[in-house]
PDB file of N, CA and C in Angstrom:
ATOM      1  N   MET A   1       5.583  11.398  -9.366  1.00  0.00           N
ATOM      2  CA  MET A   1       4.421  12.028  -8.771  1.00  0.00           C
ATOM      3  C   MET A   1       4.004  11.303  -7.488  1.00  0.00           C
ATOM      4  N   TRP A   2       4.097   9.958  -7.495  1.00  0.00           N
ATOM      5  CA  TRP A   2       3.734   9.190  -6.293  1.00  0.00           C
ATOM      6  C   TRP A   2       4.610   9.603  -5.120  1.00  0.00           C
ATOM      7  N   GLU A   3       5.918   9.681  -5.354  1.00  0.00           N
ATOM      8  CA  GLU A   3       6.844  10.040  -4.280  1.00  0.00           C
ATOM      9  C   GLU A   3       6.525  11.424  -3.733  1.00  0.00           C
ATOM     10  N   SER A   4       6.255  12.363  -4.600  1.00  0.00           N
ATOM     11  CA  SER A   4       5.945  13.734  -4.174  1.00  0.00           C
ATOM     12  C   SER A   4       4.659  13.768  -3.351  1.00  0.00           C
ATOM     13  N   LEU A   5       3.642  13.061  -3.798  1.00  0.00           N
ATOM     14  CA  LEU A   5       2.376  13.019  -3.075  1.00  0.00           C
ATOM     15  C   LEU A   5       2.557  12.408  -1.685  1.00  0.00           C
ATOM     16  N   VAL A   6       3.219  11.263  -1.619  1.00  0.00           N
ATOM     17  CA  VAL A   6       3.421  10.586  -0.333  1.00  0.00           C
ATOM     18  C   VAL A   6       4.260  11.451   0.605  1.00  0.00           C
ATOM     19  N   THR A   7       5.310  12.026   0.092  1.00  0.00           N
ATOM     20  CA  THR A   7       6.186  12.870   0.903  1.00  0.00           C
ATOM     21  C   THR A   7       5.421  14.074   1.453  1.00  0.00           C
ATOM     22  N   ASP A   8       4.655  14.737   0.598  1.00  0.00           N
ATOM     23  CA  ASP A   8       3.872  15.894   1.049  1.00  0.00           C
ATOM     24  C   ASP A   8       2.893  15.506   2.154  1.00  0.00           C
ATOM     25  N   VAL A   9       2.199  14.402   1.969  1.00  0.00           N
ATOM     26  CA  VAL A   9       1.230  13.966   2.978  1.00  0.00           C
ATOM     27  C   VAL A   9       1.937  13.630   4.284  1.00  0.00           C
ATOM     28  N   LEU A  10       3.026  12.891   4.204  1.00  0.00           N
ATOM     29  CA  LEU A  10       3.742  12.505   5.421  1.00  0.00           C
ATOM     30  C   LEU A  10       4.281  13.716   6.180  1.00  0.00           C
ATOM     31  N   ILE A  11       4.757  14.712   5.459  1.00  0.00           N
ATOM     32  CA  ILE A  11       5.380  15.868   6.100  1.00  0.00           C
ATOM     33  C   ILE A  11       4.356  16.906   6.547  1.00  0.00           C
ATOM     34  N   TRP A  12       3.347  17.174   5.738  1.00  0.00           N
ATOM     35  CA  TRP A  12       2.476  18.314   5.992  1.00  0.00           C
ATOM     36  C   TRP A  12       1.109  17.971   6.573  1.00  0.00           C
ATOM     37  N   GLN A  13       0.705  16.721   6.560  1.00  0.00           N
ATOM     38  CA  GLN A  13      -0.613  16.350   7.078  1.00  0.00           C
ATOM     39  C   GLN A  13      -0.648  16.478   8.595  1.00  0.00           C
ATOM     40  N   SER A  14      -1.628  17.197   9.112  1.00  0.00           N
ATOM     41  CA  SER A  14      -1.716  17.347  10.564  1.00  0.00           C
ATOM     42  C   SER A  14      -2.650  16.302  11.185  1.00  0.00           C
ATOM     43  N   ALA A  15      -3.544  15.749  10.387  1.00  0.00           N
ATOM     44  CA  ALA A  15      -4.452  14.710  10.891  1.00  0.00           C
ATOM     45  C   ALA A  15      -3.685  13.400  11.039  1.00  0.00           C
ATOM     46  N   PRO A  16      -4.157  12.514  11.897  1.00  0.00           N
ATOM     47  CA  PRO A  16      -3.491  11.213  12.040  1.00  0.00           C
ATOM     48  C   PRO A  16      -3.497  10.443  10.721  1.00  0.00           C
ATOM     49  N   LEU A  17      -2.433   9.705  10.481  1.00  0.00           N
ATOM     50  CA  LEU A  17      -2.318   8.877   9.274  1.00  0.00           C
ATOM     51  C   LEU A  17      -2.239   7.410   9.666  1.00  0.00           C
ATOM     52  N   HIS A  18      -2.760   6.571   8.802  1.00  0.00           N
ATOM     53  CA  HIS A  18      -2.685   5.123   8.985  1.00  0.00           C
ATOM     54  C   HIS A  18      -2.028   4.570   7.732  1.00  0.00           C
ATOM     55  N   VAL A  19      -0.781   4.180   7.829  1.00  0.00           N
ATOM     56  CA  VAL A  19      -0.023   3.698   6.679  1.00  0.00           C
ATOM     57  C   VAL A  19      -0.253   2.200   6.516  1.00  0.00           C
ATOM     58  N   VAL A  20      -0.728   1.804   5.334  1.00  0.00           N
ATOM     59  CA  VAL A  20      -0.935   0.391   5.008  1.00  0.00           C
ATOM     60  C   VAL A  20      -0.220   0.119   3.696  1.00  0.00           C
ATOM     61  N   HIS A  21       0.643  -0.876   3.702  1.00  0.00           N
ATOM     62  CA  HIS A  21       1.374  -1.241   2.493  1.00  0.00           C
ATOM     63  C   HIS A  21       0.644  -2.360   1.766  1.00  0.00           C
ATOM     64  N   TYR A  22       0.575  -2.241   0.475  1.00  0.00           N
ATOM     65  CA  TYR A  22      -0.158  -3.184  -0.368  1.00  0.00           C
ATOM     66  C   TYR A  22       0.243  -4.629  -0.084  1.00  0.00           C
ATOM     67  N   GLU A  23       1.539  -4.891  -0.016  1.00  0.00           N
ATOM     68  CA  GLU A  23       2.022  -6.255   0.184  1.00  0.00           C
ATOM     69  C   GLU A  23       1.497  -6.842   1.495  1.00  0.00           C
ATOM     70  N   ARG A  24       1.469  -6.038   2.530  1.00  0.00           N
ATOM     71  CA  ARG A  24       0.971  -6.519   3.822  1.00  0.00           C
ATOM     72  C   ARG A  24      -0.543  -6.730   3.769  1.00  0.00           C
ATOM     73  N   LEU A  25      -1.241  -5.848   3.090  1.00  0.00           N
ATOM     74  CA  LEU A  25      -2.685  -5.994   2.928  1.00  0.00           C
ATOM     75  C   LEU A  25      -3.018  -7.286   2.185  1.00  0.00           C
ATOM     76  N   VAL A  26      -2.265  -7.577   1.140  1.00  0.00           N
ATOM     77  CA  VAL A  26      -2.493  -8.803   0.367  1.00  0.00           C
ATOM     78  C   VAL A  26      -2.177 -10.044   1.205  1.00  0.00           C
ATOM     79  N   ASN A  27      -1.099  -9.986   1.980  1.00  0.00           N
ATOM     80  CA  ASN A  27      -0.677 -11.157   2.761  1.00  0.00           C
ATOM     81  C   ASN A  27      -1.533 -11.418   3.991  1.00  0.00           C
ATOM     82  N   ASN A  28      -2.175 -10.402   4.540  1.00  0.00           N
ATOM     83  CA  ASN A  28      -3.016 -10.582   5.723  1.00  0.00           C
ATOM     84  C   ASN A  28      -4.203  -9.608   5.626  1.00  0.00           C
ATOM     85  N   THR A  29      -5.038  -9.855   4.641  1.00  0.00           N
ATOM     86  CA  THR A  29      -6.126  -8.942   4.298  1.00  0.00           C
ATOM     87  C   THR A  29      -7.049  -8.664   5.474  1.00  0.00           C
ATOM     88  N   ASP A  30      -7.489  -9.710   6.150  1.00  0.00           N
ATOM     89  CA  ASP A  30      -8.442  -9.529   7.248  1.00  0.00           C
ATOM     90  C   ASP A  30      -7.877  -8.611   8.338  1.00  0.00           C
ATOM     91  N   LEU A  31      -6.655  -8.875   8.761  1.00  0.00           N
ATOM     92  CA  LEU A  31      -6.026  -8.075   9.808  1.00  0.00           C
ATOM     93  C   LEU A  31      -5.927  -6.602   9.405  1.00  0.00           C
ATOM     94  N   TYR A  32      -5.452  -6.339   8.195  1.00  0.00           N
ATOM     95  CA  TYR A  32      -5.239  -4.954   7.774  1.00  0.00           C
ATOM     96  C   TYR A  32      -6.551  -4.234   7.456  1.00  0.00           C
ATOM     97  N   LEU A  33      -7.541  -4.954   6.928  1.00  0.00           N
ATOM     98  CA  LEU A  33      -8.842  -4.322   6.723  1.00  0.00           C
ATOM     99  C   LEU A  33      -9.469  -3.935   8.056  1.00  0.00           C
ATOM    100  N   ARG A  34      -9.368  -4.828   9.034  1.00  0.00           N
ATOM    101  CA  ARG A  34      -9.900  -4.517  10.362  1.00  0.00           C
ATOM    102  C   ARG A  34      -9.164  -3.313  10.969  1.00  0.00           C
ATOM    103  N   GLY A  35      -7.858  -3.244  10.759  1.00  0.00           N
ATOM    104  CA  GLY A  35      -7.081  -2.106  11.249  1.00  0.00           C
ATOM    105  C   GLY A  35      -7.510  -0.798  10.606  1.00  0.00           C
ATOM    106  N   MET A  36      -7.788  -0.839   9.297  1.00  0.00           N
ATOM    107  CA  MET A  36      -8.249   0.366   8.601  1.00  0.00           C
ATOM    108  C   MET A  36      -9.633   0.782   9.092  1.00  0.00           C
ATOM    109  N   LEU A  37     -10.517  -0.195   9.262  1.00  0.00           N
ATOM    110  CA  LEU A  37     -11.862   0.126   9.758  1.00  0.00           C
ATOM    111  C   LEU A  37     -11.789   0.743  11.152  1.00  0.00           C
ATOM    112  N   HIS A  38     -10.954   0.176  12.010  1.00  0.00           N
ATOM    113  CA  HIS A  38     -10.784   0.715  13.362  1.00  0.00           C
ATOM    114  C   HIS A  38     -10.253   2.150  13.305  1.00  0.00           C
ATOM    115  N   PHE A  39      -9.228   2.382  12.488  1.00  0.00           N
ATOM    116  CA  PHE A  39      -8.647   3.719  12.348  1.00  0.00           C
ATOM    117  C   PHE A  39      -9.702   4.723  11.873  1.00  0.00           C
ATOM    118  N   LEU A  40     -10.536   4.289  10.921  1.00  0.00           N
ATOM    119  CA  LEU A  40     -11.561   5.176  10.355  1.00  0.00           C
ATOM    120  C   LEU A  40     -12.830   5.237  11.207  1.00  0.00           C
ATOM    121  N   ARG A  41     -12.838   4.448  12.289  1.00  0.00           N
ATOM    122  CA  ARG A  41     -14.003   4.375  13.184  1.00  0.00           C
ATOM    123  C   ARG A  41     -15.262   3.930  12.447  1.00  0.00           C
ATOM    124  N   VAL A  42     -15.067   2.958  11.560  1.00  0.00           N
ATOM    125  CA  VAL A  42     -16.173   2.354  10.814  1.00  0.00           C
ATOM    126  C   VAL A  42     -16.459   1.005  11.450  1.00  0.00           C
ATOM    127  N   PRO A  43     -17.713   0.727  11.793  1.00  0.00           N
ATOM    128  CA  PRO A  43     -18.023  -0.569  12.400  1.00  0.00           C
ATOM    129  C   PRO A  43     -17.688  -1.719  11.450  1.00  0.00           C
ATOM    130  N   GLU A  44     -17.189  -2.796  12.017  1.00  0.00           N
ATOM    131  CA  GLU A  44     -16.882  -3.974  11.209  1.00  0.00           C
ATOM    132  C   GLU A  44     -18.172  -4.692  10.849  1.00  0.00           C
ATOM    133  N   ASP A  45     -18.263  -5.113   9.611  1.00  0.00           N
ATOM    134  CA  ASP A  45     -19.399  -5.888   9.134  1.00  0.00           C
ATOM    135  C   ASP A  45     -18.861  -7.268   8.781  1.00  0.00           C
ATOM    136  N   GLU A  46     -19.113  -8.238   9.654  1.00  0.00           N
ATOM    137  CA  GLU A  46     -18.540  -9.574   9.480  1.00  0.00           C
ATOM    138  C   GLU A  46     -18.936 -10.208   8.154  1.00  0.00           C
ATOM    139  N   GLU A  47     -20.141  -9.937   7.704  1.00  0.00           N
ATOM    140  CA  GLU A  47     -20.582 -10.512   6.430  1.00  0.00           C
ATOM    141  C   GLU A  47     -19.741  -9.975   5.268  1.00  0.00           C
ATOM    142  N   ARG A  48     -19.496  -8.694   5.273  1.00  0.00           N
ATOM    143  CA  ARG A  48     -18.673  -8.101   4.207  1.00  0.00           C
ATOM    144  C   ARG A  48     -17.219  -8.554   4.307  1.00  0.00           C
ATOM    145  N   LEU A  49     -16.702  -8.619   5.531  1.00  0.00           N
ATOM    146  CA  LEU A  49     -15.324  -9.086   5.701  1.00  0.00           C
ATOM    147  C   LEU A  49     -15.190 -10.534   5.248  1.00  0.00           C
ATOM    148  N   SER A  50     -16.185 -11.342   5.528  1.00  0.00           N
ATOM    149  CA  SER A  50     -16.191 -12.731   5.090  1.00  0.00           C
ATOM    150  C   SER A  50     -16.225 -12.803   3.561  1.00  0.00           C
ATOM    151  N   CYS A  51     -17.013 -11.945   2.947  1.00  0.00           N
ATOM    152  CA  CYS A  51     -17.096 -11.903   1.485  1.00  0.00           C
ATOM    153  C   CYS A  51     -15.742 -11.539   0.881  1.00  0.00           C
ATOM    154  N   VAL A  52     -15.093 -10.530   1.441  1.00  0.00           N
ATOM    155  CA  VAL A  52     -13.761 -10.138   0.947  1.00  0.00           C
ATOM    156  C   VAL A  52     -12.798 -11.315   1.077  1.00  0.00           C
ATOM    157  N   SER A  53     -12.814 -11.959   2.238  1.00  0.00           N
ATOM    158  CA  SER A  53     -11.897 -13.078   2.489  1.00  0.00           C
ATOM    159  C   SER A  53     -12.114 -14.234   1.527  1.00  0.00           C
ATOM    160  N   SER A  54     -13.336 -14.398   1.048  1.00  0.00           N
ATOM    161  CA  SER A  54     -13.615 -15.513   0.136  1.00  0.00           C
ATOM    162  C   SER A  54     -13.300 -15.177  -1.320  1.00  0.00           C
ATOM    163  N   HIS A  55     -12.899 -13.951  -1.598  1.00  0.00           N
ATOM    164  CA  HIS A  55     -12.600 -13.544  -2.977  1.00  0.00           C
ATOM    165  C   HIS A  55     -11.185 -12.983  -3.130  1.00  0.00           C
ATOM    166  N   LEU A  56     -10.244 -13.524  -2.396  1.00  0.00           N
ATOM    167  CA  LEU A  56      -8.870 -12.998  -2.456  1.00  0.00           C
ATOM    168  C   LEU A  56      -8.060 -13.578  -3.600  1.00  0.00           C
ATOM    169  N   ALA A  57      -8.398 -14.780  -4.039  1.00  0.00           N
ATOM    170  CA  ALA A  57      -7.622 -15.429  -5.100  1.00  0.00           C
ATOM    171  C   ALA A  57      -8.476 -15.557  -6.353  1.00  0.00           C
ATOM    172  N   GLY A  58      -7.791 -15.756  -7.453  1.00  0.00           N
ATOM    173  CA  GLY A  58      -8.503 -15.962  -8.702  1.00  0.00           C
ATOM    174  C   GLY A  58      -8.155 -14.895  -9.711  1.00  0.00           C
ATOM    175  N   PRO A  59      -8.661 -15.076 -10.899  1.00  0.00           N
ATOM    176  CA  PRO A  59      -8.326 -14.132 -11.971  1.00  0.00           C
ATOM    177  C   PRO A  59      -9.002 -12.783 -11.767  1.00  0.00           C
ATOM    178  N   VAL A  60      -8.300 -11.771 -12.193  1.00  0.00           N
ATOM    179  CA  VAL A  60      -8.859 -10.423 -12.176  1.00  0.00           C
ATOM    180  C   VAL A  60      -9.762 -10.320 -13.394  1.00  0.00           C
ATOM    181  N   LYS A  61     -10.911  -9.718 -13.219  1.00  0.00           N
ATOM    182  CA  LYS A  61     -11.843  -9.598 -14.340  1.00  0.00           C
ATOM    183  C   LYS A  61     -11.412  -8.449 -15.225  1.00  0.00           C
ATOM    184  N   SER A  62     -10.817  -8.806 -16.338  1.00  0.00           N
ATOM    185  CA  SER A  62     -10.416  -7.784 -17.293  1.00  0.00           C
ATOM    186  C   SER A  62     -10.639  -8.315 -18.697  1.00  0.00           C
ATOM    187  N   VAL A  63     -10.727  -7.400 -19.633  1.00  0.00           N
ATOM    188  CA  VAL A  63     -10.961  -7.780 -21.023  1.00  0.00           C
ATOM    189  C   VAL A  63      -9.750  -8.512 -21.573  1.00  0.00           C
ATOM    190  N   ASP A  64      -8.562  -7.986 -21.327  1.00  0.00           N
ATOM    191  CA  ASP A  64      -7.327  -8.576 -21.840  1.00  0.00           C
ATOM    192  C   ASP A  64      -6.699  -9.435 -20.752  1.00  0.00           C
ATOM    193  N   LYS A  65      -6.640 -10.731 -20.955  1.00  0.00           N
ATOM    194  CA  LYS A  65      -6.142 -11.656 -19.929  1.00  0.00           C
ATOM    195  C   LYS A  65      -4.613 -11.780 -19.931  1.00  0.00           C
ATOM    196  N   LYS A  66      -3.934 -11.168 -20.904  1.00  0.00           N
ATOM    197  CA  LYS A  66      -2.477 -11.269 -20.964  1.00  0.00           C
ATOM    198  C   LYS A  66      -1.819 -10.421 -19.880  1.00  0.00           C
ATOM    199  N   ALA A  67      -0.811 -11.001 -19.239  1.00  0.00           N
ATOM    200  CA  ALA A  67      -0.046 -10.248 -18.241  1.00  0.00           C
ATOM    201  C   ALA A  67       0.991  -9.406 -18.979  1.00  0.00           C
ATOM    202  N   VAL A  68       0.905  -8.122 -18.798  1.00  0.00           N
ATOM    203  CA  VAL A  68       1.816  -7.203 -19.473  1.00  0.00           C
ATOM    204  C   VAL A  68       2.546  -6.388 -18.420  1.00  0.00           C
ATOM    205  N   ASP A  69       3.861  -6.339 -18.537  1.00  0.00           N
ATOM    206  CA  ASP A  69       4.654  -5.503 -17.639  1.00  0.00           C
ATOM    207  C   ASP A  69       4.878  -4.174 -18.348  1.00  0.00           C
ATOM    208  N   PRO A  70       4.243  -3.111 -17.891  1.00  0.00           N
ATOM    209  CA  PRO A  70       4.327  -1.840 -18.607  1.00  0.00           C
ATOM    210  C   PRO A  70       5.604  -1.044 -18.335  1.00  0.00           C
ATOM    211  N   PHE A  71       6.484  -1.528 -17.445  1.00  0.00           N
ATOM    212  CA  PHE A  71       7.645  -0.745 -17.044  1.00  0.00           C
ATOM    213  C   PHE A  71       8.936  -1.286 -17.639  1.00  0.00           C
ATOM    214  N   THR A  72       9.786  -0.369 -18.086  1.00  0.00           N
ATOM    215  CA  THR A  72      11.111  -0.744 -18.565  1.00  0.00           C
ATOM    216  C   THR A  72      12.029  -0.957 -17.365  1.00  0.00           C
ATOM    217  N   SER A  73      13.197  -1.525 -17.608  1.00  0.00           N
ATOM    218  CA  SER A  73      14.176  -1.715 -16.530  1.00  0.00           C
ATOM    219  C   SER A  73      14.564  -0.385 -15.907  1.00  0.00           C
ATOM    220  N   SER A  74      14.718   0.632 -16.719  1.00  0.00           N
ATOM    221  CA  SER A  74      15.079   1.961 -16.226  1.00  0.00           C
ATOM    222  C   SER A  74      13.970   2.529 -15.339  1.00  0.00           C
ATOM    223  N   GLU A  75      12.726   2.366 -15.751  1.00  0.00           N
ATOM    224  CA  GLU A  75      11.607   2.853 -14.946  1.00  0.00           C
ATOM    225  C   GLU A  75      11.522   2.096 -13.623  1.00  0.00           C
ATOM    226  N   LYS A  76      11.756   0.796 -13.661  1.00  0.00           N
ATOM    227  CA  LYS A  76      11.735  -0.008 -12.434  1.00  0.00           C
ATOM    228  C   LYS A  76      12.812   0.456 -11.461  1.00  0.00           C
ATOM    229  N   MET A  77      13.970   0.822 -11.971  1.00  0.00           N
ATOM    230  CA  MET A  77      15.055   1.328 -11.132  1.00  0.00           C
ATOM    231  C   MET A  77      14.645   2.658 -10.490  1.00  0.00           C
ATOM    232  N   LYS A  78      14.019   3.536 -11.266  1.00  0.00           N
ATOM    233  CA  LYS A  78      13.557   4.821 -10.728  1.00  0.00           C
ATOM    234  C   LYS A  78      12.500   4.610  -9.643  1.00  0.00           C
ATOM    235  N   ILE A  79      11.589   3.677  -9.873  1.00  0.00           N
ATOM    236  CA  ILE A  79      10.551   3.376  -8.887  1.00  0.00           C
ATOM    237  C   ILE A  79      11.181   2.843  -7.605  1.00  0.00           C
ATOM    238  N   ALA A  80      12.140   1.927  -7.745  1.00  0.00           N
ATOM    239  CA  ALA A  80      12.809   1.344  -6.571  1.00  0.00           C
ATOM    240  C   ALA A  80      13.521   2.427  -5.762  1.00  0.00           C
ATOM    241  N   LYS A  81      14.160   3.374  -6.446  1.00  0.00           N
ATOM    242  CA  LYS A  81      14.844   4.461  -5.741  1.00  0.00           C
ATOM    243  C   LYS A  81      13.843   5.373  -5.025  1.00  0.00           C
ATOM    244  N   ALA A  82      12.693   5.628  -5.655  1.00  0.00           N
ATOM    245  CA  ALA A  82      11.652   6.440  -5.016  1.00  0.00           C
ATOM    246  C   ALA A  82      11.114   5.728  -3.777  1.00  0.00           C
ATOM    247  N   VAL A  83      10.904   4.420  -3.869  1.00  0.00           N
ATOM    248  CA  VAL A  83      10.441   3.634  -2.725  1.00  0.00           C
ATOM    249  C   VAL A  83      11.455   3.708  -1.597  1.00  0.00           C
ATOM    250  N   ASP A  84      12.735   3.605  -1.923  1.00  0.00           N
ATOM    251  CA  ASP A  84      13.783   3.685  -0.898  1.00  0.00           C
ATOM    252  C   ASP A  84      13.785   5.048  -0.194  1.00  0.00           C
ATOM    253  N   ARG A  85      13.595   6.126  -0.963  1.00  0.00           N
ATOM    254  CA  ARG A  85      13.556   7.458  -0.349  1.00  0.00           C
ATOM    255  C   ARG A  85      12.335   7.603   0.559  1.00  0.00           C
ATOM    256  N   VAL A  86      11.176   7.123   0.106  1.00  0.00           N
ATOM    257  CA  VAL A  86       9.971   7.179   0.930  1.00  0.00           C
ATOM    258  C   VAL A  86      10.148   6.316   2.176  1.00  0.00           C
ATOM    259  N   ASN A  87      10.791   5.161   2.033  1.00  0.00           N
ATOM    260  CA  ASN A  87      11.066   4.297   3.185  1.00  0.00           C
ATOM    261  C   ASN A  87      11.874   5.019   4.251  1.00  0.00           C
ATOM    262  N   ARG A  88      12.886   5.757   3.827  1.00  0.00           N
ATOM    263  CA  ARG A  88      13.702   6.491   4.798  1.00  0.00           C
ATOM    264  C   ARG A  88      12.851   7.504   5.551  1.00  0.00           C
ATOM    265  N   LEU A  89      11.941   8.172   4.850  1.00  0.00           N
ATOM    266  CA  LEU A  89      11.061   9.140   5.502  1.00  0.00           C
ATOM    267  C   LEU A  89      10.087   8.426   6.437  1.00  0.00           C
ATOM    268  N   LEU A  90       9.505   7.307   5.987  1.00  0.00           N
ATOM    269  CA  LEU A  90       8.604   6.540   6.849  1.00  0.00           C
ATOM    270  C   LEU A  90       9.313   6.127   8.135  1.00  0.00           C
ATOM    271  N   LEU A  91      10.530   5.635   7.988  1.00  0.00           N
ATOM    272  CA  LEU A  91      11.324   5.198   9.139  1.00  0.00           C
ATOM    273  C   LEU A  91      11.589   6.360  10.093  1.00  0.00           C
ATOM    274  N   LEU A  92      11.966   7.495   9.534  1.00  0.00           N
ATOM    275  CA  LEU A  92      12.224   8.694  10.338  1.00  0.00           C
ATOM    276  C   LEU A  92      10.991   9.129  11.137  1.00  0.00           C
ATOM    277  N   LEU A  93       9.821   8.968  10.530  1.00  0.00           N
ATOM    278  CA  LEU A  93       8.581   9.421  11.157  1.00  0.00           C
ATOM    279  C   LEU A  93       7.919   8.341  12.008  1.00  0.00           C
ATOM    280  N   GLY A  94       8.528   7.155  12.060  1.00  0.00           N
ATOM    281  CA  GLY A  94       8.012   6.095  12.916  1.00  0.00           C
ATOM    282  C   GLY A  94       6.918   5.233  12.314  1.00  0.00           C
ATOM    283  N   TYR A  95       6.757   5.265  11.004  1.00  0.00           N
ATOM    284  CA  TYR A  95       5.773   4.425  10.323  1.00  0.00           C
ATOM    285  C   TYR A  95       6.443   3.139   9.834  1.00  0.00           C
ATOM    286  N   PRO A  96       5.627   2.100   9.555  1.00  0.00           N
ATOM    287  CA  PRO A  96       6.215   0.881   8.989  1.00  0.00           C
ATOM    288  C   PRO A  96       6.750   1.169   7.589  1.00  0.00           C
ATOM    289  N   VAL A  97       7.830   0.496   7.238  1.00  0.00           N
ATOM    290  CA  VAL A  97       8.451   0.718   5.923  1.00  0.00           C
ATOM    291  C   VAL A  97       7.942  -0.300   4.913  1.00  0.00           C
ATOM    292  N   ILE A  98       8.108   0.049   3.645  1.00  0.00           N
ATOM    293  CA  ILE A  98       7.725  -0.793   2.525  1.00  0.00           C
ATOM    294  C   ILE A  98       8.812  -1.834   2.312  1.00  0.00           C
ATOM    295  N   ALA A  99       8.429  -3.038   1.959  1.00  0.00           N
ATOM    296  CA  ALA A  99       9.414  -4.070   1.630  1.00  0.00           C
ATOM    297  C   ALA A  99      10.260  -3.558   0.468  1.00  0.00           C
ATOM    298  N   SER A 100      11.560  -3.808   0.540  1.00  0.00           N
ATOM    299  CA  SER A 100      12.480  -3.316  -0.484  1.00  0.00           C
ATOM    300  C   SER A 100      12.112  -3.875  -1.854  1.00  0.00           C
ATOM    301  N   SER A 101      12.105  -3.021  -2.852  1.00  0.00           N
ATOM    302  CA  SER A 101      11.773  -3.448  -4.204  1.00  0.00           C
ATOM    303  C   SER A 101      13.014  -3.723  -5.029  1.00  0.00           C
ATOM    304  N   GLN A 102      14.178  -3.391  -4.495  1.00  0.00           N
ATOM    305  CA  GLN A 102      15.405  -3.604  -5.250  1.00  0.00           C
ATOM    306  C   GLN A 102      15.915  -5.016  -5.056  1.00  0.00           C
ATOM    307  N   LYS A 103      16.311  -5.623  -6.167  1.00  0.00           N
ATOM    308  CA  LYS A 103      16.896  -6.959  -6.130  1.00  0.00           C
ATOM    309  C   LYS A 103      18.409  -6.819  -5.961  1.00  0.00           C
ATOM    310  N   THR A 104      18.972  -7.565  -5.012  1.00  0.00           N
ATOM    311  CA  THR A 104      20.421  -7.476  -4.809  1.00  0.00           C
ATOM    312  C   THR A 104      21.088  -8.748  -5.223  1.00  0.00           C
TER     313      THR A 104
END
């Protein structure tokens, strides 16, 4: 469903799109948040950006603290193939691509 949604938006959306990949957002939160705010024409609020920057690390607040991987090896392979197909479309359309999820 994710692949279908992303593909439809990339192909059929007439409004401008701003593609942000999770990994890049996590690795450089301030830069990518500022880029999203600029794209959306939302004024930057330094106090809020500072607050976000001060809460990037630490435990996620959840009831169950155990790390559980909900995906089987087969599901992970299907996800990696979907990411690769979306990457090819992103590349074709001139957007940044997602870091490869397949282990070689």
